[in-house]
Short mmCIF file of C-alpha atoms in Angstrom, two decimals:
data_model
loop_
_atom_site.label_atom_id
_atom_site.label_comp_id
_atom_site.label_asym_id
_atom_site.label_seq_id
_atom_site.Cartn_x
_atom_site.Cartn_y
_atom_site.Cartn_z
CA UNK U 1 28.06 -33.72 10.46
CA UNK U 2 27.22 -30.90 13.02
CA UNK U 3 29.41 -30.46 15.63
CA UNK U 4 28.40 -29.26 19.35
CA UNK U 5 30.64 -26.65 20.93
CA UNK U 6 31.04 -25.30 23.97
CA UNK U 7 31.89 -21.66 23.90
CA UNK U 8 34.32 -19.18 25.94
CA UNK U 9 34.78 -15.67 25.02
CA UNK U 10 37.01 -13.67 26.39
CA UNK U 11 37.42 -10.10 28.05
CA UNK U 12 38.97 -7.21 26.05
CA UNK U 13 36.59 -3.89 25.13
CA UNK U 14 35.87 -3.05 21.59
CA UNK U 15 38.05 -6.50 20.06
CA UNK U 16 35.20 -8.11 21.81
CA UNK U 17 33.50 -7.55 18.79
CA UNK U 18 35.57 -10.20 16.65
CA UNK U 19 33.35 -12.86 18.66
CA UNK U 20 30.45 -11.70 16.51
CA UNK U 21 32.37 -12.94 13.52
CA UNK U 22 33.61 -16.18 15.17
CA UNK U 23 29.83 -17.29 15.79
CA UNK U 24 28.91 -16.11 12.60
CA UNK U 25 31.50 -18.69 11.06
CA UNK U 26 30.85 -21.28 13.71
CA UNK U 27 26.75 -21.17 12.60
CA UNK U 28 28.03 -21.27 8.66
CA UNK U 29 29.98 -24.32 9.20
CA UNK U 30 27.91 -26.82 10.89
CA UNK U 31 28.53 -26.32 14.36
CA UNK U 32 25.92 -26.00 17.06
CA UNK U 33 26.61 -23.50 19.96
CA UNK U 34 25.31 -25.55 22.90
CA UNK U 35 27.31 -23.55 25.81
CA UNK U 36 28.18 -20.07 26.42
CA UNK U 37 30.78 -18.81 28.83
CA UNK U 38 31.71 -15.10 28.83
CA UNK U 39 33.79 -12.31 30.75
CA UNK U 40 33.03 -8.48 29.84
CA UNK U 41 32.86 -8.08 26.30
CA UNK U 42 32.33 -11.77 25.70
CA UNK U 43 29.86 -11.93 28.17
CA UNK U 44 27.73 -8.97 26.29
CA UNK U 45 27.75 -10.76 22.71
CA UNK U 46 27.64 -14.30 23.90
CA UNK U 47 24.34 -13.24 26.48
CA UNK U 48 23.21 -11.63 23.23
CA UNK U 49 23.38 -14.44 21.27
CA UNK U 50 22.13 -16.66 23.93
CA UNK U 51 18.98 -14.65 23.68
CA UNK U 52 18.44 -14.78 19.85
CA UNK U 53 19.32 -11.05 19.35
CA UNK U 54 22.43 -11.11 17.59
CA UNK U 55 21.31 -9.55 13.87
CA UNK U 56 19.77 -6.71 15.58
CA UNK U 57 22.10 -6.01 17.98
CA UNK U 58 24.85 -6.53 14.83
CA UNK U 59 22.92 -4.10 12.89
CA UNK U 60 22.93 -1.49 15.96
CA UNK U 61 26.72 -1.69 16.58
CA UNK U 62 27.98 -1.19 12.84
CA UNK U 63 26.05 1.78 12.27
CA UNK U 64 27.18 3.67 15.70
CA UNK U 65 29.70 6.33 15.49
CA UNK U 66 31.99 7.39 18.25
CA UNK U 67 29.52 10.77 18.56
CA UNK U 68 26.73 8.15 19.21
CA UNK U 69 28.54 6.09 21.28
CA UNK U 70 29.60 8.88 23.43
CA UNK U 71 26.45 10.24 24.32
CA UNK U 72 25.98 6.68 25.41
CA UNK U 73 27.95 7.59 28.26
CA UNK U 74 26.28 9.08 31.48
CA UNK U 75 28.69 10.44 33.95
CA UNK U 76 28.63 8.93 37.13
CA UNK U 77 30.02 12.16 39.42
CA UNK U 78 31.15 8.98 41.89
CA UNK U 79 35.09 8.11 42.85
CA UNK U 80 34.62 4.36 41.95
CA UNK U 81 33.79 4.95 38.18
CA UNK U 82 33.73 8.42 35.80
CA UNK U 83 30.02 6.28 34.02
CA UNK U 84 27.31 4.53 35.35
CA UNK U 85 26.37 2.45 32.46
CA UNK U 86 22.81 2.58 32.97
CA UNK U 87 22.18 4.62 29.73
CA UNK U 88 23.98 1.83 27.44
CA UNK U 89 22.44 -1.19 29.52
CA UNK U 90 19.19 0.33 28.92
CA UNK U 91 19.64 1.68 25.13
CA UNK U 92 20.53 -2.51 24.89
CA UNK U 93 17.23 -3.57 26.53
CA UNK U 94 15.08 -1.40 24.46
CA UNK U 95 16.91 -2.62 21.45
CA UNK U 96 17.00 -6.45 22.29
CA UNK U 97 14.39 -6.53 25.31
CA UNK U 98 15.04 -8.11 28.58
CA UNK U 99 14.97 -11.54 29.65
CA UNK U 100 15.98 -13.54 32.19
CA UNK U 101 19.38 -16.30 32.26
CA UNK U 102 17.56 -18.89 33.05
CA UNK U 103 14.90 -18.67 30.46
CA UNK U 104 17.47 -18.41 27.53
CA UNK U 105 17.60 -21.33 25.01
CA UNK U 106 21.54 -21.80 25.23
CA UNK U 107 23.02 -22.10 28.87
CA UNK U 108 24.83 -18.90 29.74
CA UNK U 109 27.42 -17.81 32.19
CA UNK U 110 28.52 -14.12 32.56
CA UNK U 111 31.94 -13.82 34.74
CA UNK U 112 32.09 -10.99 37.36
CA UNK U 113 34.79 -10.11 40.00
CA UNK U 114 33.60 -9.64 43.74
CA UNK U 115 37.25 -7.47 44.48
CA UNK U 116 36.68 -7.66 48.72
CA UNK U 117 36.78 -11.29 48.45
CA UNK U 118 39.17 -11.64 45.83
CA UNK U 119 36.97 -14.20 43.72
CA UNK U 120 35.58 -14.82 40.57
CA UNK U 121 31.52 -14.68 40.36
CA UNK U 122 29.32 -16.75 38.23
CA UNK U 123 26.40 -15.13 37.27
CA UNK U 124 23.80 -17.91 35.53
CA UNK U 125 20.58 -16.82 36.92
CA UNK U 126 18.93 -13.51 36.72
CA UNK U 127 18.11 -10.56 34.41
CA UNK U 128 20.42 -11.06 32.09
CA UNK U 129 21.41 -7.48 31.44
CA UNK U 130 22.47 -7.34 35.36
CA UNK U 131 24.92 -10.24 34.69
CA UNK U 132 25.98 -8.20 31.78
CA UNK U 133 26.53 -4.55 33.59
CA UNK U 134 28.70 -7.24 36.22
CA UNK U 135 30.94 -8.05 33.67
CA UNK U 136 31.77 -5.41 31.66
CA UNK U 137 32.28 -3.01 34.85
CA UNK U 138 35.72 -1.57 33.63
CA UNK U 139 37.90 -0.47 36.72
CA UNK U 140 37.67 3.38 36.56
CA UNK U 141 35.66 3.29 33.75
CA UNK U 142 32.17 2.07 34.92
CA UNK U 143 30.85 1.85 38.64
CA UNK U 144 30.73 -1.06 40.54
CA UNK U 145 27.49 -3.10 40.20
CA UNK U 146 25.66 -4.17 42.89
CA UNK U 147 24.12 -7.91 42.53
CA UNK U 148 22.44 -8.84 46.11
CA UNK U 149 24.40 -6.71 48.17
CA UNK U 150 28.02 -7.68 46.44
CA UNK U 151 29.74 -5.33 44.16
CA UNK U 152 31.02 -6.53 41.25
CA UNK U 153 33.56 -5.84 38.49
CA UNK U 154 34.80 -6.81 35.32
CA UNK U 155 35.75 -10.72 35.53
CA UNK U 156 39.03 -9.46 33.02
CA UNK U 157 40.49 -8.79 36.36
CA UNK U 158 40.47 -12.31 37.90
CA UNK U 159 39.59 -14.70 34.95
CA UNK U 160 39.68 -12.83 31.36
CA UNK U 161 39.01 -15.76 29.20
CA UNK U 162 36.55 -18.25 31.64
CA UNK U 163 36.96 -21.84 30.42
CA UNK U 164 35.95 -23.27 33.95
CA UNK U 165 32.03 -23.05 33.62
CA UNK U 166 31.91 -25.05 30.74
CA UNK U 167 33.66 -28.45 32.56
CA UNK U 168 30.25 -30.17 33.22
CA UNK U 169 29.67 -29.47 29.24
CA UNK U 170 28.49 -33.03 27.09
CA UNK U 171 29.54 -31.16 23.68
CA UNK U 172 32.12 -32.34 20.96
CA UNK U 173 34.93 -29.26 20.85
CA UNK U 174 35.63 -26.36 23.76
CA UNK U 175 36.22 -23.41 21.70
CA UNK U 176 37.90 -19.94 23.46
CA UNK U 177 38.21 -16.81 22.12
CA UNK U 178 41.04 -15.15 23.74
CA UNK U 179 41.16 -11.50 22.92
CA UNK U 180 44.74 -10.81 24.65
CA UNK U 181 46.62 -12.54 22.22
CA UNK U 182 49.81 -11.84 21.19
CA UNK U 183 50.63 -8.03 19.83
CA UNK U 184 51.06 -7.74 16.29
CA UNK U 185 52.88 -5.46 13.78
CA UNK U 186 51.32 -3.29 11.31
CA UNK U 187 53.09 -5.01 8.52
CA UNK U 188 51.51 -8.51 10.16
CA UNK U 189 48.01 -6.82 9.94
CA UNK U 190 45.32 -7.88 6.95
CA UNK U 191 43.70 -5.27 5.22
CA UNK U 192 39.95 -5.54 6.66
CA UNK U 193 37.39 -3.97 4.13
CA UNK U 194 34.09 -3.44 5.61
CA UNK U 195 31.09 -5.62 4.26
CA UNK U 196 29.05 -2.88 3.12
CA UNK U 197 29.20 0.77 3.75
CA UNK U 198 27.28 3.07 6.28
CA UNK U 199 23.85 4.77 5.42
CA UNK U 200 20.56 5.04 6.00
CA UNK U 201 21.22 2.58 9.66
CA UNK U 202 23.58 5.02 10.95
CA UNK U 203 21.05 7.91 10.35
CA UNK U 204 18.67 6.11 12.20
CA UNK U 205 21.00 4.80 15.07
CA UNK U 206 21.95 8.54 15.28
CA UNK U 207 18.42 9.68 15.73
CA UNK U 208 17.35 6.90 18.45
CA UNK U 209 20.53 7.95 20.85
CA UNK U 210 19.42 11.30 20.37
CA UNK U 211 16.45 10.72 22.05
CA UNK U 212 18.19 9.51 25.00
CA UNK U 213 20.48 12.23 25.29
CA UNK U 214 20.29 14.78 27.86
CA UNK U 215 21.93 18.16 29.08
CA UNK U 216 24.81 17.29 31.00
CA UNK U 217 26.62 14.32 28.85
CA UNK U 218 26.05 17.12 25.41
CA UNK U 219 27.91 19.46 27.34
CA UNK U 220 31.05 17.45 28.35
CA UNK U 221 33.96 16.95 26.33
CA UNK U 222 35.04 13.01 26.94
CA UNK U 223 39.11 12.83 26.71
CA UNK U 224 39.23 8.91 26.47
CA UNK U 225 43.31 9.47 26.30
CA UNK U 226 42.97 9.74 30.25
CA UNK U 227 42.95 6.12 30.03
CA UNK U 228 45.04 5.04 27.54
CA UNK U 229 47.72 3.84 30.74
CA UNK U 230 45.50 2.45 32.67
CA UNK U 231 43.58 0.65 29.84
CA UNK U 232 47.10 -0.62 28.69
CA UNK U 233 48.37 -1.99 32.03
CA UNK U 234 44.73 -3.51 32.36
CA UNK U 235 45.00 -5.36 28.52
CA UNK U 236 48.49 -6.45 30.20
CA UNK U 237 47.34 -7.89 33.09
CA UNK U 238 44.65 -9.83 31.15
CA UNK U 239 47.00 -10.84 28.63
CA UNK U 240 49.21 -12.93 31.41
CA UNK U 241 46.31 -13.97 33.40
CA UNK U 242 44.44 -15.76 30.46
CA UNK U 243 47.98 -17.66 29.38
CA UNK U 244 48.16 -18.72 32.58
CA UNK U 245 44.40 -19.77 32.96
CA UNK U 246 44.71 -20.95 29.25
CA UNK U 247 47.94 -23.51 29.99
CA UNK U 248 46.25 -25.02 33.34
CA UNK U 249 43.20 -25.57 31.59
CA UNK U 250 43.55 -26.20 27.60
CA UNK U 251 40.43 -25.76 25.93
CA UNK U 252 40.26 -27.91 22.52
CA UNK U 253 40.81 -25.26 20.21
CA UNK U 254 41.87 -21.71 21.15
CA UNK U 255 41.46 -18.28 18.55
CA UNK U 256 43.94 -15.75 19.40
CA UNK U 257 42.89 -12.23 18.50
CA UNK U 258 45.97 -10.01 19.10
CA UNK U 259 45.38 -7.30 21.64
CA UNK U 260 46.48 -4.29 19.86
CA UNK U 261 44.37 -4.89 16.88
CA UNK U 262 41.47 -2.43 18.00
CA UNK U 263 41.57 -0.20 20.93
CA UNK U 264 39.11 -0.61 24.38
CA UNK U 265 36.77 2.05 23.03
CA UNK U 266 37.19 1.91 19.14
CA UNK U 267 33.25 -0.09 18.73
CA UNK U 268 32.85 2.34 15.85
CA UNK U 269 35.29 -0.32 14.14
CA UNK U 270 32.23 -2.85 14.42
CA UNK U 271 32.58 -4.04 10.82
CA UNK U 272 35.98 -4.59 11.01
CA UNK U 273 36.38 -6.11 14.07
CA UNK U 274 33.88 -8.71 13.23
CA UNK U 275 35.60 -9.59 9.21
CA UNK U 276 38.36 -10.46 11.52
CA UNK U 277 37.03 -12.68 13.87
CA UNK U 278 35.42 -14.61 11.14
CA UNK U 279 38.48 -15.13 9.59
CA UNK U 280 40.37 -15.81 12.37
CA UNK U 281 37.95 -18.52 13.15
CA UNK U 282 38.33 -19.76 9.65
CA UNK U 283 42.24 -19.98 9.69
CA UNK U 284 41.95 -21.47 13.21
CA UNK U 285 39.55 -24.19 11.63
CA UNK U 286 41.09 -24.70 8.43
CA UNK U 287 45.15 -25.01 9.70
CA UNK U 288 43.56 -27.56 12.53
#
């Protein structure tokens, strides 16, 4: 019998990726996604999903390499952010095309911060790859976005795993994906062997972020290490923020994905990342 479920993932770069595997088991086991309720990274797959784009989008990610990915990056030259993220937000439109929130099949929610007024936002209207460039506006990392005059950051910094959107939700099961669970030892990790190797995709991948490559991002060697302290002290900060939000507002089943299992910037782990959501969701299920 097909259960309805009402989803929430969570903030937390790259790891974000396991929620591809968690809807992948969710879709093989007879449940029906009828919600979706995302901060940063969960707010880019689940508005992806939402929109029917996931096995493209899928197909994009595990063949990029951290070459690609870095001449995804377009430096800003601003205070408030070292990238703009216009060149990835747009590489992603081209690649799943645009659409608007409230023309998507599933009901979506993207979760932005609005810093000045110390609030969460709730973007649920709109192009959805504005709601998306909200979200996953990484203090430091990306620039601010500006949605009708308010700038906007990552949600991860007020509300890192958003359950609350989903209360009005008729479904069977609230399912949330927190990706600031607990850290791990390498003797408690699984081995993780990729699905099927890289090829021909990656060559092609390769060859369309060429195209969008220009001068001044080929010429720039990106040090990512700069942020290795501040990306740390950020995962912390989201780690006690969603147990907090987590105990006031229990969601029927949580999957904890621990927070050092893939770094922020590591999405040339795609593969990986998503094996272990899928079996994450699939020891969450089956010990239930």
């Amino acid at each position: 019998m097909t259960k309805t479920v009402s989803l929430v993932l969570g903030s937390g770069g790259a790891r974000g990726l396991t929620h591809i595997g968690v809807i992948h088991w969710l879709l093989e086991n007879d449940f029906e996604i009828r919600s979706i309720s995302g901060c940063s990274a969960g707010a880019l797959i689940g508005g992806i999903y939402a929109a029917g784009k996931l096995d493209p989008f899928v197909e994009w990610v595990t063949a990029i390499d951290k070459v690609s990915m870095a001449k995804l990056l377009d430096i800003s030259w601003q205070s408030s952010g070292l990238f703009k993220g216009d060149r990835i937000i747009n590489t992603l439109v081209d690649l799943i095309g645009d659409t608007r929130i409230e023309d998507l099949a599933i009901p979506f929610t993207a979760v932005a911060a609005n810093v000045k007024e110390e609030k969460e936002v709730w973007l649920n209207s709109g192009p959805l790859f504005d709601a998306i460039r909200a979200s996953i506006s990484l203090p430091l990392f990306f620039t601010p976005f500006n949605i009708d005059g308010v700038e906007l950051i990552d949600g991860g910094v007020l509300n890192p795993v958003p359950i609350a959107p989903t209360f009005g939700d008729k479904t069977d099961l609230t399912l949330a994906v927190n990706l600031g669970g607990d850290i791990i030892t390498l003797s408690d990790n699984v081995e993780i062997t990729p699905s099927h190797a890289r090829g021909s995709i990656q060559q092609k991948v390769s060859h369309y972020i060429d195209k969008l490559q220009d001068s001044v991002i080929g010429s720039i060697n990106i040090n990512f290490d700069a942020f290795d302290i501040a990306n740390q002290a950020f995962d912390a900060m989201q780690s006690t923020i969603a147990r907090q939000k987590l105990a006031a507002y229990p969601p029927d089943k949580i999957i904890e994905i621990p927070q050092n299992i893939c770094g922020t910037f590591e999405f040339d782990r795609a593969e990986e990342m998503i094996q272990y959501g899928y079996d994450a969701a699939n020891k969450a299920f089956r010990e239930s």
